[in-house]
CSV table of C-alpha atoms in Angstrom, one decimal:
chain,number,residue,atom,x,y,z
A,1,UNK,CA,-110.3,-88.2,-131.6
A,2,UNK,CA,-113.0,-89.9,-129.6
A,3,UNK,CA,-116.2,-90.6,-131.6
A,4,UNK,CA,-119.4,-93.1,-131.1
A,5,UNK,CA,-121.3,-93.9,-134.1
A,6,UNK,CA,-124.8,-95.9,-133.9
A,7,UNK,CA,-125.1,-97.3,-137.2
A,8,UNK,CA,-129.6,-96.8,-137.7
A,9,UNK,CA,-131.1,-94.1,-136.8
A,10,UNK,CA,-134.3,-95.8,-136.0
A,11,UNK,CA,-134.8,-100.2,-135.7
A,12,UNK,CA,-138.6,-101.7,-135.7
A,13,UNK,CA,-139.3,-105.0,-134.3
A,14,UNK,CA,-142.5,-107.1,-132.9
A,15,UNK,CA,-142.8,-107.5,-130.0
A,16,UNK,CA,-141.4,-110.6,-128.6
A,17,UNK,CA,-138.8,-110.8,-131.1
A,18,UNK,CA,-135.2,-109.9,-130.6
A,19,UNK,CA,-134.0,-106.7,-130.4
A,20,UNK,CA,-130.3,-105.5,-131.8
A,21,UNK,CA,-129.4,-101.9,-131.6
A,22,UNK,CA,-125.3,-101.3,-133.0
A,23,UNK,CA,-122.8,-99.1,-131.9
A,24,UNK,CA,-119.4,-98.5,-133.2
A,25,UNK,CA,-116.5,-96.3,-131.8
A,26,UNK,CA,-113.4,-94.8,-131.8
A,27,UNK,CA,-111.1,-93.9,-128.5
A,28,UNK,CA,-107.5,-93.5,-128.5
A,29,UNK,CA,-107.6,-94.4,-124.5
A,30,UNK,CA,-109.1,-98.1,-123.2
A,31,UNK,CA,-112.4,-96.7,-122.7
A,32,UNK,CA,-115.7,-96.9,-121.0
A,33,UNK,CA,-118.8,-97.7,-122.7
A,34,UNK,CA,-122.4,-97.4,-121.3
A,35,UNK,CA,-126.0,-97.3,-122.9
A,36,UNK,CA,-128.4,-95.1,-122.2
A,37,UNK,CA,-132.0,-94.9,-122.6
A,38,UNK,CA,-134.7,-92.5,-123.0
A,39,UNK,CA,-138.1,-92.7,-122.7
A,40,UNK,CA,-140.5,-89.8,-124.8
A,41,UNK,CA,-140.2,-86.3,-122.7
A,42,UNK,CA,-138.0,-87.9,-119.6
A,43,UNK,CA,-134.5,-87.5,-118.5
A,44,UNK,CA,-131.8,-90.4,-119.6
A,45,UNK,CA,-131.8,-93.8,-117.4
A,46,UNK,CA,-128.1,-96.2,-117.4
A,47,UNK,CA,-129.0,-99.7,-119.0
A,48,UNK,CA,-126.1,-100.9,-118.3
A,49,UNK,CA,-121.8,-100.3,-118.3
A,50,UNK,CA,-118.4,-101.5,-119.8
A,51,UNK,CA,-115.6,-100.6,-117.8
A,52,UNK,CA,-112.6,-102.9,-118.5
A,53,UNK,CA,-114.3,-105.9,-116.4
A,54,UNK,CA,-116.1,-108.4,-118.1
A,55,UNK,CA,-116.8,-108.0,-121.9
A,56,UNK,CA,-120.5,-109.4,-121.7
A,57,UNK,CA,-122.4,-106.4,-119.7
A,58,UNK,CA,-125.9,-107.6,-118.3
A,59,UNK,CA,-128.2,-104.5,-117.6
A,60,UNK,CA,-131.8,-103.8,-116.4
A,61,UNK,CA,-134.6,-104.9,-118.1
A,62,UNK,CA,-133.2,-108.1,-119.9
A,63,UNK,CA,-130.3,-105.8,-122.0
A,64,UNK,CA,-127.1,-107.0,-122.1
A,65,UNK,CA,-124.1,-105.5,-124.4
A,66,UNK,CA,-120.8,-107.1,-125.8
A,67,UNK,CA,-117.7,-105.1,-125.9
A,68,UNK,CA,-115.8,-106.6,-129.0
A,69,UNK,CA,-112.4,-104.7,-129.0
A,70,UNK,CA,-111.4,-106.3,-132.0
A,71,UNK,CA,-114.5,-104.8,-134.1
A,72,UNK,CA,-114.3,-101.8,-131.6
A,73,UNK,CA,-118.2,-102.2,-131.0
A,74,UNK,CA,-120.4,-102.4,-128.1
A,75,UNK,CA,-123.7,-103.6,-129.4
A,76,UNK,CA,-127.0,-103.8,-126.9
A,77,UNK,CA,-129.0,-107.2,-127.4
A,78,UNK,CA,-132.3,-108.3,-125.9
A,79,UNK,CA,-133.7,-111.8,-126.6
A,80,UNK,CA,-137.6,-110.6,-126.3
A,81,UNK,CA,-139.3,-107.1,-126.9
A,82,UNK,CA,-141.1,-105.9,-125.0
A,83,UNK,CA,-143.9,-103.3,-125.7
A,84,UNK,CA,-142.2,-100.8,-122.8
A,85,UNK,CA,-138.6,-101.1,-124.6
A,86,UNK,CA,-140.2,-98.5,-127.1
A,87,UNK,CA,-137.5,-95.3,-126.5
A,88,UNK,CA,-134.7,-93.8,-127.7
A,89,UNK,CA,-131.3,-95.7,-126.9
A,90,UNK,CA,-127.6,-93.8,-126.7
A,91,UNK,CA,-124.6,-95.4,-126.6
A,92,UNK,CA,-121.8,-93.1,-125.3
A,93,UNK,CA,-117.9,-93.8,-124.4
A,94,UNK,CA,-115.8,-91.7,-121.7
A,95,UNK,CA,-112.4,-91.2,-122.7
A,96,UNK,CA,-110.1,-89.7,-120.5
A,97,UNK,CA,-109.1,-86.0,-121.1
A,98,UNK,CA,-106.5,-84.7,-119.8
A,99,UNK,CA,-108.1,-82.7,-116.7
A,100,UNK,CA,-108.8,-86.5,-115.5
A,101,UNK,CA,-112.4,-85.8,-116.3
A,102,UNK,CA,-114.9,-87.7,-118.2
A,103,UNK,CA,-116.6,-86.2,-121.0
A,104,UNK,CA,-119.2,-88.4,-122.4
A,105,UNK,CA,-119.6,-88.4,-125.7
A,106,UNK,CA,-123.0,-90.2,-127.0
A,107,UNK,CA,-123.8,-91.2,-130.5
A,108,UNK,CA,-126.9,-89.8,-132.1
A,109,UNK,CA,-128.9,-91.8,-130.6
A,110,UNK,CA,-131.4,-95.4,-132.2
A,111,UNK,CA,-135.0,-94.8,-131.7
A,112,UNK,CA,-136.8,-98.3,-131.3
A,113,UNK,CA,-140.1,-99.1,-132.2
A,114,UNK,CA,-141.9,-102.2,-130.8
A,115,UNK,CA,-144.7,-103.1,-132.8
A,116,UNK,CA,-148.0,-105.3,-131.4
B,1,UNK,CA,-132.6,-91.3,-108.0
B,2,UNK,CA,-129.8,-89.2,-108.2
B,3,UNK,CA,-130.6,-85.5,-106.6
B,4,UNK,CA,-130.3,-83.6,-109.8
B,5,UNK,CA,-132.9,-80.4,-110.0
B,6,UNK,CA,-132.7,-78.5,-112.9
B,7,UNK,CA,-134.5,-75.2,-113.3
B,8,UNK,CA,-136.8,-73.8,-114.2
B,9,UNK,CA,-138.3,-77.2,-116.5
B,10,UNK,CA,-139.6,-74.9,-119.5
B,11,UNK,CA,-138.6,-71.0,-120.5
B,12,UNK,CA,-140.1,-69.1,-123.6
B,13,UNK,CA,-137.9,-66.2,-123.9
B,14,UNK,CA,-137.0,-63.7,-126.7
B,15,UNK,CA,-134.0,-63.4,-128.9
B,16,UNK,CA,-131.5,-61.6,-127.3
B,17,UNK,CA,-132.4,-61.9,-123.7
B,18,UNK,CA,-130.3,-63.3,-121.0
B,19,UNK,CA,-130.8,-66.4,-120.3
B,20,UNK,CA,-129.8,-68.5,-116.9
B,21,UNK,CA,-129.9,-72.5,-116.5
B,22,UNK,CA,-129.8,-73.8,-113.2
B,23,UNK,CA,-128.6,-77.1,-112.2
B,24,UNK,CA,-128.9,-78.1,-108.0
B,25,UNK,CA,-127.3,-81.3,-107.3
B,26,UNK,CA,-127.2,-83.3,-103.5
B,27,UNK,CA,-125.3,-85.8,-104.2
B,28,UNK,CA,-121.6,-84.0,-103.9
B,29,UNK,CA,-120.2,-85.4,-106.9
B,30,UNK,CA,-116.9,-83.5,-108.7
B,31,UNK,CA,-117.8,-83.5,-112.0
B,32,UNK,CA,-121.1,-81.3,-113.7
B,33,UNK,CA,-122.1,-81.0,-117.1
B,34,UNK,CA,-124.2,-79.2,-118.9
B,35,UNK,CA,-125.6,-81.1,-122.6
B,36,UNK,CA,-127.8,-79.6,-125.1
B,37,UNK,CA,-130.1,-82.4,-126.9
B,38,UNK,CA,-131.4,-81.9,-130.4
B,39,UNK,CA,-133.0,-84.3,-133.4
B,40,UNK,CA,-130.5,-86.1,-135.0
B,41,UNK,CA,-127.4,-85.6,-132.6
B,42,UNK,CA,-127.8,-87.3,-129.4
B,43,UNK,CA,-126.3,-85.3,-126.8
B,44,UNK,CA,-124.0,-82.4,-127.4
B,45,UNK,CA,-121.3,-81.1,-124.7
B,46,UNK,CA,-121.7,-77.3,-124.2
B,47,UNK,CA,-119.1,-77.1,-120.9
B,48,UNK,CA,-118.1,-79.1,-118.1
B,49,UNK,CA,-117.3,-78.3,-114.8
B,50,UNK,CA,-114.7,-80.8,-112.7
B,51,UNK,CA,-114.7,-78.7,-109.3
B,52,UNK,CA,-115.8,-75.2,-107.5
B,53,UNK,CA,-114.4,-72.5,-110.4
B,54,UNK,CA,-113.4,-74.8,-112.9
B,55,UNK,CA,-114.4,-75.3,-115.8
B,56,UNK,CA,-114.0,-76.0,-119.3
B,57,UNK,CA,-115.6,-76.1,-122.6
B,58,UNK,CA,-117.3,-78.6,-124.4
B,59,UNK,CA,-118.1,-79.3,-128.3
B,60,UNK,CA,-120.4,-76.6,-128.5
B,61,UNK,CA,-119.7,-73.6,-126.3
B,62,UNK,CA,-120.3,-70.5,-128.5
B,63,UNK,CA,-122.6,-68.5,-127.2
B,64,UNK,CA,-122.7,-70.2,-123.7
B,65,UNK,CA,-121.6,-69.3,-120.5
B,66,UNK,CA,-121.1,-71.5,-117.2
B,67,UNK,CA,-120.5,-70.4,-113.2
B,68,UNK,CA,-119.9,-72.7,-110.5
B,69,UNK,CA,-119.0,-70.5,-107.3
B,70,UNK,CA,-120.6,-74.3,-105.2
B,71,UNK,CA,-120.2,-77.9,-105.2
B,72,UNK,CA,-124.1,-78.1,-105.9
B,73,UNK,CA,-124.5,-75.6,-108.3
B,74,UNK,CA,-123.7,-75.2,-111.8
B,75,UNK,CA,-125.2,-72.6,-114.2
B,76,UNK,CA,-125.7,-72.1,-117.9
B,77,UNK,CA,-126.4,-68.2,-118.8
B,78,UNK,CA,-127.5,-67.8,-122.4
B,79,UNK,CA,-125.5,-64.2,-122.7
B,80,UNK,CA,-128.0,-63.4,-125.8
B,81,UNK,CA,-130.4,-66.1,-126.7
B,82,UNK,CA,-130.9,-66.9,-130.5
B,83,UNK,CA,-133.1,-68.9,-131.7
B,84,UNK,CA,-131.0,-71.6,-133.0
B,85,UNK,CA,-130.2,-72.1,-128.9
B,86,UNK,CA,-133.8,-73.7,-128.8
B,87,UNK,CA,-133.6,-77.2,-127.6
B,88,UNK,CA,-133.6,-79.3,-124.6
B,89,UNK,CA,-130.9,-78.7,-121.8
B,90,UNK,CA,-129.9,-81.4,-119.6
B,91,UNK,CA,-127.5,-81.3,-116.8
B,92,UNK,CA,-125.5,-84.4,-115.3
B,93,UNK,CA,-123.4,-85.0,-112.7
B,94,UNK,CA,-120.2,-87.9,-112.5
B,95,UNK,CA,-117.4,-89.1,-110.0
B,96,UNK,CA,-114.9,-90.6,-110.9
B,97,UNK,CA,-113.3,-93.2,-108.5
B,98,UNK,CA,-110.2,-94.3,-110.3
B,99,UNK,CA,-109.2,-96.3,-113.1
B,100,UNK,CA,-109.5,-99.2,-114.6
B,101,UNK,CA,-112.2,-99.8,-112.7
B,102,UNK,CA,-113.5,-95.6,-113.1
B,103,UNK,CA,-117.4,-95.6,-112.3
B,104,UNK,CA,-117.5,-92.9,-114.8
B,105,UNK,CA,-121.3,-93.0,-115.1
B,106,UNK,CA,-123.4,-89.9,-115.1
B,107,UNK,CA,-126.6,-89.2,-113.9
B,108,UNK,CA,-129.0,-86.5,-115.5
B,109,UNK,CA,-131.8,-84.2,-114.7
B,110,UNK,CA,-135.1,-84.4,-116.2
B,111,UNK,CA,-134.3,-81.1,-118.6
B,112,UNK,CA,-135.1,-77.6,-119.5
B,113,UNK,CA,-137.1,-77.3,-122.5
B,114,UNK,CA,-136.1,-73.8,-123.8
B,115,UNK,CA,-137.8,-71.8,-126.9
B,116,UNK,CA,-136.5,-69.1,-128.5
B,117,UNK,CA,-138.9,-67.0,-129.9
């Protein structure tokens, strides 16, 4: 079975520091990765995408991601927070089903807090 | 952005109403979903959609119901509402252009709040 877990439910940082958020999964298939983001009462933006090309992802806003298949994570990194980085942050893999379809599945989400 | 309208944005209803979720996309893309989002669990599957008339079930279908009789629209009725169906609703929409290189991303409404009261 397919499964994402992100290992802290919430991370605190100051702002300007570095930001780490983990993510860990499971996936019988070579699968695709992706973080999400979401900011308090909106929909969910893409940071950024795996898909089998390079394993260093860069995204918007200065996020970037590694896909480690050998520790079967796909952590999101920032060098510098940034006040505005405050949200909720999903990371979610797509294995393939057998209708060719792609179900996301999304971990339970790491709420970051930046603080002054 | 993608053209995803969900409707209506926020419903108060009473338990054991019906209930109907629409999703309204312009973008043509195969694949719909419907999620349900609650504290603690990220985003649950409640059915999927991969064309016109079919569908399939997700994680966390009991007590939902989906149509699509169109491309744009998919629909979530609520057959019964309880109140353990309150939460937020988000629908997102996917097309897959082939693998290894499937651009499986989705893109999502904004989301019906729905209480249950």
């Amino acid at each position: 079975a397919q499964s994402v877990t992100q290992l802290d439910s919430h991370v605190s940082v100051s702002e300007g520091t570095p930001v780490l958020l983990r993510c860990n999964y499971s996936s019988s298939y070579s699968p695709s990765l992706f973080w999400y983001v979401q900011h308090p009462n909106k929909g969910l933006q893409l940071l950024l995408k795996y898909t089998s090309a390079a394993t260093l992802v860069k995204g918007i806003n200065g996020f970037e991601a590694e896909f480690k298949k050998s520790e079967t994570s796909f952590h999101l990194t920032k060098p510098s927070a940034h006040m505005s980085d405050a949200a909720e942050y999903f990371c979610v893999v797509t294995p393939r089903a057998r209708d060719s379809s792609y179900k996301l599945i999304f971990g339970s989400g790491t709420r970051l807090l930046v603080r002054p | 952005d993608a053209g995803i309208t969900q409707s209506p944005r926020h419903k108060v209803t009473e338990t054991g109403t019906p209930v109907t979720l629409r999703c309204h996309q312009t973008e043509n893309h195969r694949y719909m979903y419907w999620y349900r989002q609650d504290p603690g669990h990220g985003l649950r599957l409640i059915h999927y959609s991969y064309g016109v008339k079919d569908t399939d079930k997700g994680e966390v279908s009991d007590g939902y119901s989906v149509s699509r009789s169109k491309t744009e629209d998919f629909l979530l009725t609520l057959e019964s509402a309880t109140s353990s169906q309150t939460s937020v609703y988000f629908c997102a929409i996917s097309e897959e252009s082939g693998r290894p290189k499937g651009n499986t991303e989705a893109f999502f409404g904004q989301g019906t709040r729905l209480t249950v009261v």
